[in-house]
Coordinates of C-alpha atoms in Angstrom, one line a residue:
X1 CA 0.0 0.0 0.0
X2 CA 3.0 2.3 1.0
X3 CA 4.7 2.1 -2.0
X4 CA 1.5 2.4 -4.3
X5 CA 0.8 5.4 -2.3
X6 CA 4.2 6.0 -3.5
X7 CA 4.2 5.8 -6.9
X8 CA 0.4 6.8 -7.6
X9 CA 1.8 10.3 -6.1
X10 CA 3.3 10.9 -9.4
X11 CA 6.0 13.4 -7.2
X12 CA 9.6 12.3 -8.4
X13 CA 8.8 8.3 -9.8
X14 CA 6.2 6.9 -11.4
X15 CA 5.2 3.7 -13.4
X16 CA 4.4 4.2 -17.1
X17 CA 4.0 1.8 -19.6
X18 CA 6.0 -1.4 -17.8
X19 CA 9.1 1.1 -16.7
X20 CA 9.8 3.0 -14.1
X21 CA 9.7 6.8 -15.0
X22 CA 11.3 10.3 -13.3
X23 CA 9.7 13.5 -13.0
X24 CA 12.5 14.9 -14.2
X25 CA 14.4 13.6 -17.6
X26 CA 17.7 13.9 -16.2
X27 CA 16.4 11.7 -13.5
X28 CA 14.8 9.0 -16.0
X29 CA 17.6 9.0 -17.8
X30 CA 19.8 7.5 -14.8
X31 CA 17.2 5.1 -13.8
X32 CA 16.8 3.5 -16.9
X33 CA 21.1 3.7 -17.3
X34 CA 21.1 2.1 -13.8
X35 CA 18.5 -0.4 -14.4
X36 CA 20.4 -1.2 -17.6
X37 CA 23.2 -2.1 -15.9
X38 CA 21.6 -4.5 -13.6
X39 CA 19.9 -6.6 -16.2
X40 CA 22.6 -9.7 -17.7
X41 CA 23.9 -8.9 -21.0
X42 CA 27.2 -11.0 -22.5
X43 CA 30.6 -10.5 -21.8
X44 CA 29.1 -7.9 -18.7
X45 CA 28.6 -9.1 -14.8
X46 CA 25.1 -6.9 -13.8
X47 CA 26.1 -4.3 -11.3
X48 CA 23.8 -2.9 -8.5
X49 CA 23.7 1.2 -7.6
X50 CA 22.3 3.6 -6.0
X51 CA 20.8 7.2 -6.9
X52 CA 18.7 10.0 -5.9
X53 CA 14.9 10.8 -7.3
X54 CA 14.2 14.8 -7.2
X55 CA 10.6 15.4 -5.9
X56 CA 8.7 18.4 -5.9
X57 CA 8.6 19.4 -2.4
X58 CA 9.7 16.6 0.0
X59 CA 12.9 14.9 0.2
X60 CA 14.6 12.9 -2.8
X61 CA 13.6 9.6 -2.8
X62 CA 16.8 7.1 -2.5
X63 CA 16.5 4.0 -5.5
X64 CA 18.6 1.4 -4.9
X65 CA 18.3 -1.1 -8.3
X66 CA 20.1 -5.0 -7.1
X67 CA 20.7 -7.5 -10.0
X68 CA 18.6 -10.7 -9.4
X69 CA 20.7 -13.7 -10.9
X70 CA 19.0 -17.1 -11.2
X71 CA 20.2 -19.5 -8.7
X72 CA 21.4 -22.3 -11.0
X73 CA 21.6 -22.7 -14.8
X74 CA 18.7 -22.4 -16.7
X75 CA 20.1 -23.4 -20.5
X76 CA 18.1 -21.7 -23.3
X77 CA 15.8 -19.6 -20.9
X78 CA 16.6 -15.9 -20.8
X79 CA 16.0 -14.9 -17.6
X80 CA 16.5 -11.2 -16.9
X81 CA 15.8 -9.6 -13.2
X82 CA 16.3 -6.6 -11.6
X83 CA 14.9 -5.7 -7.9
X84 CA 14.3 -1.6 -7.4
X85 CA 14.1 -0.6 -4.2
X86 CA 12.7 2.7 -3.6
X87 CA 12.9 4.7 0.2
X88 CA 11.2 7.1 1.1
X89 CA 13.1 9.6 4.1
X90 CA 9.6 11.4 4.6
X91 CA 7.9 8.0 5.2
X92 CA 9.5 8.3 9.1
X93 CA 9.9 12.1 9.7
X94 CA 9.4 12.9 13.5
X95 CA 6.6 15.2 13.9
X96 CA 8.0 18.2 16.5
X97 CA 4.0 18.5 17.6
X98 CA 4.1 14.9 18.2
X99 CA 7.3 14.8 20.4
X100 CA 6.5 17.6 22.0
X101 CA 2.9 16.3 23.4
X102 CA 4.9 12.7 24.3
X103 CA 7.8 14.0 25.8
X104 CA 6.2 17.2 27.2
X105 CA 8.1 19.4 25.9
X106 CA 8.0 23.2 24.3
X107 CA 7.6 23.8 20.6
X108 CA 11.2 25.3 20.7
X109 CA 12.6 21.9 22.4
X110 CA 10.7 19.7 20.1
X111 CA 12.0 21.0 17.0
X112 CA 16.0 20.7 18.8
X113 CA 15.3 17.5 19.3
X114 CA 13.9 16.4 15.8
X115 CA 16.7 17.9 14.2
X116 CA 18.9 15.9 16.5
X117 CA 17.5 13.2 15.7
X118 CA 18.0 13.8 11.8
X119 CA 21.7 14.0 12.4
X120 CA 22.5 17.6 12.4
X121 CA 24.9 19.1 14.9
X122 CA 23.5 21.9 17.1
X123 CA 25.8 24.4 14.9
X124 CA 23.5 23.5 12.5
X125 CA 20.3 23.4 14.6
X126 CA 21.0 27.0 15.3
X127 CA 21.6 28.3 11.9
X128 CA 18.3 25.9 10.5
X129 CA 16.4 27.6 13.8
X130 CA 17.6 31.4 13.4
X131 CA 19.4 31.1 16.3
X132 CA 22.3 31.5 18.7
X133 CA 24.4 28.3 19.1
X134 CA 24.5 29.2 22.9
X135 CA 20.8 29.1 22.5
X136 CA 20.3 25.9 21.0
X137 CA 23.0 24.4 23.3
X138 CA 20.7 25.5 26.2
X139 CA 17.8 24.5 24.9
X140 CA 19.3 21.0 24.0
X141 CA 20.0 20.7 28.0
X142 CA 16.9 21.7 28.8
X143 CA 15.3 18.7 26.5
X144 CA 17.9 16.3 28.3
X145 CA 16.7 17.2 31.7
X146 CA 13.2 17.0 30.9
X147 CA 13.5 13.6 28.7
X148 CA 16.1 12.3 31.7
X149 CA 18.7 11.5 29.2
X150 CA 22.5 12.9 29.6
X151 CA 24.0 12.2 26.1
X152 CA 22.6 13.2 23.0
X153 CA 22.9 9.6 21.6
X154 CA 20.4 8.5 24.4
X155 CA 17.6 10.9 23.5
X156 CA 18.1 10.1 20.1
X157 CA 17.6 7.3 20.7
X158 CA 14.7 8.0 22.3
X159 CA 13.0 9.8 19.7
X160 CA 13.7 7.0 17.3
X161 CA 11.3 4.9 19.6
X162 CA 8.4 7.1 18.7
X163 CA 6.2 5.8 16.5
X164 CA 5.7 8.5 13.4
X165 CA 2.4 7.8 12.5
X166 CA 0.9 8.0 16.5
X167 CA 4.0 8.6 18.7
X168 CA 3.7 6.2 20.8
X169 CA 6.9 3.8 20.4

């Protein structure tokens, strides 16, 4: 359902016609390249790879295309296989409202700690939130007190135990 949800969304990849299609026609172009080179052909080993998908206003989707080779000789049978994997990073965004009503904490808080969580440092935090580092530093300590965690890998690990779609872990 996810990933027809996905691809009926039309927003970056698509099916059309039996083949996977790309908003964008620099984007097409490297899927079918990459899908290419994942199928057999003689005198070639298929090779796997990976590649981004441009969307309108969310995140690029990641594809990842895998070479499926049969398991044992099939003589006379052409056989050709490629699996496409497609992920979506919106699909498990933390919702700041959401963290903030779990873990009782201040819209300020709850958007430090979601960008924790995404990886950023809180140099970055600051300059994504308009603020002073020494601000986002203090607000950072503020969400470890309240979430009783004392290293920023524990409450990140924390928030990756909420559940996106309810926030319940």
């Amino acid at each position: 359902q996810a990933a027809e949800r996905l691809l009926g969304a039309r927003d970056g990849i698509y099916p059309w016609q039996g083949t996977l299609q790309a908003s964008l026609p620099h984007d097409a172009a490297r899927i079918r390249d990459l899908v290419s080179a994942a199928l057999p052909r003689l005198g070639h080993l298929p090779v796997g790879g990976s590649l981004s998908v441009q969307r309108s206003a969310s995140l690029p989707l990641v594809v990842h295309v895998h070479p499926v080779t049969p398991l044992r000789a099939d003589f006379g049978a052409e056989r050709l296989a490629a699996l496409v994997l497609i992920r979506d990073p919106d699909a498990n965004r933390l919702d700041p409202e959401v963290v903030g009503e779990v873990l009782g904490l201040t819209p300020a808080e709850s958007r430090v700690a979601v960008l924790l969580a995404t990886g950023r440092s809180v140099r970055e935090i600051a300059r994504e939130l308009g603020r002073s580092e020494h601000t986002a530093r203090w607000t950072l300590k503020k969400v470890l007190a309240k979430t009783d965690t004392s290293r920023q890998s524990e409450l990140v690990r924390l928030l990756l135990q909420l559940s996106p779609g309810d926030g319940r872990g």
